[in-house]
Coordinates of C-alpha atoms in Angstrom, one line a residue:
X27 CA 135.4 -241.3 41.7
X28 CA 138.1 -238.3 41.3
X29 CA 135.6 -237.2 38.9
X30 CA 132.9 -237.0 41.6
X31 CA 135.2 -235.4 44.1
X32 CA 136.5 -233.1 41.3
X33 CA 132.6 -231.6 41.0
X34 CA 131.8 -231.7 44.2
X35 CA 135.2 -229.5 44.8
X36 CA 134.3 -227.2 42.3
X37 CA 130.5 -226.7 43.7
X38 CA 132.1 -225.9 47.2
X39 CA 134.1 -222.9 45.5
X40 CA 131.2 -221.1 43.9
X41 CA 129.3 -218.2 45.3
X42 CA 126.2 -219.3 47.0
X43 CA 123.1 -217.3 46.5
X44 CA 119.8 -216.7 48.0
X45 CA 119.4 -215.7 51.9
X46 CA 122.5 -213.7 52.3
X47 CA 123.6 -211.7 55.0
X48 CA 125.6 -208.6 55.0
X49 CA 129.3 -209.7 56.7
X50 CA 129.7 -206.1 58.2
X51 CA 128.4 -204.4 61.2
X52 CA 127.0 -201.0 60.4
X53 CA 127.0 -197.7 62.0
X54 CA 124.9 -195.6 61.2
X55 CA 124.0 -191.8 63.3
X56 CA 120.2 -191.3 63.5
X57 CA 120.0 -187.4 63.9
X58 CA 116.5 -186.2 64.0
X59 CA 115.3 -182.6 63.3
X60 CA 118.4 -179.9 64.1
X61 CA 115.6 -177.0 63.0
X62 CA 117.7 -174.6 62.8
X63 CA 115.5 -171.5 63.7
X64 CA 113.1 -173.6 66.1
X65 CA 113.3 -170.5 69.2
X66 CA 112.6 -167.7 66.2
X67 CA 115.5 -165.8 64.9
X68 CA 117.0 -164.5 68.3
X69 CA 117.5 -168.2 69.0
X70 CA 118.8 -169.8 65.5
X71 CA 122.7 -169.5 66.9
X72 CA 121.6 -171.4 69.5
X73 CA 120.3 -174.4 67.0
X74 CA 123.3 -173.9 64.8
X75 CA 125.7 -174.0 67.6
X76 CA 124.0 -177.1 69.1
X77 CA 124.2 -179.2 65.4
X78 CA 127.9 -178.2 64.5
X79 CA 128.9 -179.7 68.1
X80 CA 127.0 -182.7 66.8
X81 CA 128.6 -182.6 63.7
X82 CA 131.9 -182.9 65.1
X83 CA 130.8 -185.9 67.6
X84 CA 130.0 -187.5 64.8
X85 CA 132.9 -186.5 62.7
X86 CA 135.2 -188.3 65.9
X87 CA 133.3 -191.4 66.0
X88 CA 133.1 -191.6 62.5
X89 CA 130.2 -193.9 61.8
X90 CA 129.5 -195.8 58.3
X91 CA 126.9 -192.9 57.5
X92 CA 124.3 -190.4 58.6
X93 CA 120.7 -190.5 58.2
X94 CA 118.7 -187.1 58.8
X95 CA 115.2 -187.5 59.7
X96 CA 114.0 -184.4 58.2
X97 CA 113.3 -180.6 59.2
X98 CA 116.6 -179.3 58.8
X99 CA 115.6 -175.3 58.8
X100 CA 112.3 -173.9 60.9
X101 CA 111.6 -172.7 57.6
X102 CA 112.7 -172.2 54.2
X103 CA 114.1 -169.5 54.2
X104 CA 117.1 -168.6 51.8
X105 CA 120.0 -167.4 54.1
X106 CA 118.6 -170.6 56.7
X107 CA 118.9 -172.8 54.5
X108 CA 122.5 -171.4 53.1
X109 CA 123.5 -171.7 57.2
X110 CA 122.3 -175.1 57.1
X111 CA 124.1 -177.2 54.4
X112 CA 127.3 -175.2 55.2
X113 CA 127.3 -176.5 58.7
X114 CA 126.9 -179.9 57.2
X115 CA 129.4 -179.7 54.6
X116 CA 131.9 -180.2 57.4
X117 CA 130.9 -183.6 57.9
X118 CA 132.8 -186.4 57.3
X119 CA 130.6 -189.3 56.4
X120 CA 128.1 -189.7 53.6
X121 CA 124.9 -187.7 54.7
X122 CA 120.8 -189.4 53.4
X123 CA 118.6 -186.6 53.8
X124 CA 114.4 -187.0 53.8
X125 CA 112.0 -184.0 53.8
X126 CA 110.2 -182.9 57.2
X127 CA 107.3 -181.1 57.4
X128 CA 109.4 -177.7 57.4
X129 CA 111.5 -178.0 54.7
X130 CA 108.1 -179.4 52.4
X131 CA 105.1 -178.2 54.1
X132 CA 101.6 -179.1 53.6
X133 CA 99.6 -179.3 51.4
X134 CA 102.5 -180.4 49.3
X135 CA 102.8 -178.4 46.1
X136 CA 104.8 -178.3 43.1
X137 CA 106.1 -175.7 44.3
X138 CA 107.6 -176.5 47.2
X139 CA 109.0 -180.2 46.3
X140 CA 110.9 -178.2 43.7
X141 CA 112.1 -175.7 45.7
X142 CA 113.0 -178.7 48.6
X143 CA 114.7 -180.6 45.7
X144 CA 116.8 -177.5 44.7
X145 CA 117.5 -177.1 47.9
X146 CA 118.5 -180.4 49.3
X147 CA 118.8 -182.9 46.5
X148 CA 115.8 -185.9 45.8
X149 CA 113.0 -186.4 48.1
X150 CA 113.5 -190.1 47.5
X151 CA 116.6 -192.2 47.6
X152 CA 118.0 -195.4 47.6
X153 CA 121.7 -195.9 49.5
X154 CA 123.8 -199.6 49.4
X155 CA 125.7 -199.4 52.7
X156 CA 127.5 -202.4 53.5
X157 CA 125.2 -204.8 52.3
X158 CA 121.6 -203.2 53.2
X159 CA 119.2 -201.3 51.2
X160 CA 118.7 -197.7 53.0
X161 CA 115.6 -195.9 51.0
X162 CA 114.6 -192.4 52.2
X163 CA 111.6 -191.7 51.1
X164 CA 109.1 -188.7 51.5
X165 CA 106.4 -189.1 54.2
X166 CA 105.2 -185.8 53.2
X167 CA 104.1 -187.2 50.0
X168 CA 102.0 -190.5 52.2
X169 CA 100.1 -188.0 53.9
X170 CA 99.3 -186.9 50.4
X171 CA 100.2 -184.7 47.3
X172 CA 99.7 -183.4 43.8
X173 CA 98.2 -187.0 42.3
X174 CA 100.8 -187.7 39.5
X175 CA 103.5 -187.1 42.4
X176 CA 102.4 -189.4 44.7
X177 CA 102.3 -192.0 42.0
X178 CA 105.5 -191.6 41.2
X179 CA 106.9 -192.4 44.9
X180 CA 104.7 -195.1 45.0
X181 CA 106.7 -196.3 42.2
X182 CA 109.6 -195.0 43.0
X183 CA 109.2 -196.9 46.6
X184 CA 107.7 -200.2 45.3
X185 CA 110.8 -200.8 42.9
X186 CA 113.3 -200.1 45.6
X187 CA 111.5 -202.5 47.8
X188 CA 111.6 -205.0 45.4
X189 CA 115.3 -204.6 44.0
X190 CA 116.2 -205.2 47.6
X191 CA 114.4 -208.0 48.4
X192 CA 115.9 -209.6 45.3
X193 CA 119.2 -208.7 46.2
X194 CA 118.6 -210.3 49.3
X195 CA 119.7 -207.0 50.9
X196 CA 117.9 -206.0 54.6
X197 CA 116.3 -203.0 54.0
X198 CA 116.2 -199.9 56.4
X199 CA 113.4 -196.9 55.9
X200 CA 114.4 -193.3 56.7
X201 CA 111.4 -190.5 56.8
X202 CA 110.6 -188.2 58.8
X203 CA 107.2 -188.8 60.1
X204 CA 106.7 -191.9 61.2
X205 CA 104.2 -194.3 60.6
X206 CA 102.3 -194.0 64.3
X207 CA 103.3 -192.9 67.3
X208 CA 102.2 -194.7 70.2
X209 CA 99.8 -197.9 68.2
X210 CA 99.2 -199.2 65.0
X211 CA 95.5 -198.0 65.3
X212 CA 95.8 -194.5 66.6
X213 CA 93.2 -191.9 64.9
X214 CA 95.2 -189.3 62.2
X215 CA 97.1 -186.6 64.1
X216 CA 100.0 -184.7 63.8
X217 CA 102.6 -187.0 64.1
X218 CA 101.4 -190.2 61.6
X219 CA 101.0 -191.2 58.9
X220 CA 97.3 -191.8 58.2
X221 CA 95.5 -194.9 59.9
X222 CA 94.0 -196.2 56.3
X223 CA 97.1 -196.6 54.9
X224 CA 100.2 -197.1 57.8
X225 CA 99.8 -200.9 58.8
X226 CA 99.3 -201.9 55.1
X227 CA 103.1 -200.3 54.8
X228 CA 104.6 -201.9 57.5
X229 CA 103.2 -205.4 56.5
X230 CA 105.3 -204.5 52.4
X231 CA 108.3 -203.1 54.0
X232 CA 108.2 -206.0 56.2
X233 CA 108.3 -208.3 53.6
X234 CA 110.9 -206.8 51.8
X235 CA 113.8 -207.7 54.7
X236 CA 112.6 -204.6 56.7
X237 CA 113.3 -204.8 60.8
X238 CA 114.6 -201.2 61.0
X239 CA 112.2 -197.8 60.4
X240 CA 114.1 -194.6 61.6
X241 CA 112.0 -191.2 62.2
X242 CA 112.3 -187.5 63.4
X243 CA 109.1 -185.4 63.7
X244 CA 107.7 -186.4 66.8
X245 CA 110.2 -184.1 68.8
X246 CA 110.2 -187.6 72.0
X247 CA 112.3 -190.2 71.8
X248 CA 110.4 -193.7 71.3
X249 CA 111.1 -197.1 69.8
X250 CA 107.9 -198.7 68.2
X251 CA 107.4 -201.9 66.7
X252 CA 104.6 -203.4 64.0
X253 CA 105.2 -207.2 62.5
X254 CA 109.2 -206.9 63.1
X255 CA 109.6 -203.3 62.0
X256 CA 111.1 -200.9 64.8
X257 CA 110.6 -197.5 64.7
X258 CA 112.9 -195.5 65.8
X259 CA 112.6 -191.6 67.0
X260 CA 115.7 -190.1 68.6
X261 CA 116.6 -187.4 70.4
X262 CA 117.3 -183.7 68.3
X263 CA 119.2 -180.9 69.2
X264 CA 116.5 -178.4 68.3
X265 CA 114.1 -178.9 71.2
X266 CA 112.8 -182.4 72.9
X267 CA 109.4 -182.1 74.0
X268 CA 110.3 -185.1 76.4
X269 CA 112.3 -182.7 78.1
X270 CA 115.6 -185.8 77.1
X271 CA 118.7 -184.0 76.4
X272 CA 120.0 -182.7 73.4
X273 CA 121.9 -185.0 70.9
X274 CA 121.8 -187.8 68.8
X275 CA 121.9 -191.8 68.4
X276 CA 124.0 -194.2 67.3
X277 CA 122.5 -197.7 66.1
X278 CA 124.7 -200.2 65.2
X279 CA 123.1 -203.2 63.4
X280 CA 124.9 -206.6 63.6
X281 CA 125.5 -209.0 60.6
X282 CA 122.7 -210.8 62.1
X283 CA 120.1 -207.9 61.8
X284 CA 120.5 -207.3 66.0
X285 CA 121.3 -203.7 67.1
X286 CA 121.9 -201.6 69.7
X287 CA 120.5 -198.2 69.3
X288 CA 122.5 -195.7 71.9
X289 CA 121.8 -192.2 72.8
X290 CA 125.1 -189.7 72.2
X291 CA 124.6 -186.6 73.8
X292 CA 126.1 -182.9 72.7
X293 CA 126.4 -181.3 76.2

């Protein structure tokens, strides 16, 4: 009997595997489209001032990470890029970028990809943060580009999803273009991913444990959902086409996956 009790006690001390759940709450600053220079050179300082105030507020709030959903600048001008990076260097928390259509113009080219990577770093990345896998994808390549780059991106994406699933890490996707703007079957347009792939893409990420997809691009605030994946488009500091005030969103994700997504104004 003593031996049986000893075995039971040993088994109780072993770490559990499978169905792992994060133990910490995750706080994300969801920043969309700073797009310095949106209103042209004469209003560049207006955008820059807004971005700097946004950074100061985020630094005071001290979230775990900042996810910038693309369009860092309106035009890939060397001086504008340098100014953005100088301002962004003031962040006191980790920052992850994803390319927007103003940072990586369409049709996507090898030259454009190099220019983006030289300016902002990798156009695809995975970041582990408090037990979650944050996957920043290149949504511009999802809409087309050089065949080898598209294939390489798909392979990296599938690998990242597989590894997160095998490690039981919930997935959070960051992209510029959202899968869709209002309806899963809406026609292809400027503000969405291609209709022939968006449904299968959402099913794939859902099966890998994704519940949150953070995007920008639309300049309109939205919360859509498909297959258990919540697609969130936040306000920005350049121009909100739905006349929302300027700012960003603080996303708070509990260990069980429940979340709140609160507006933070800069004005």
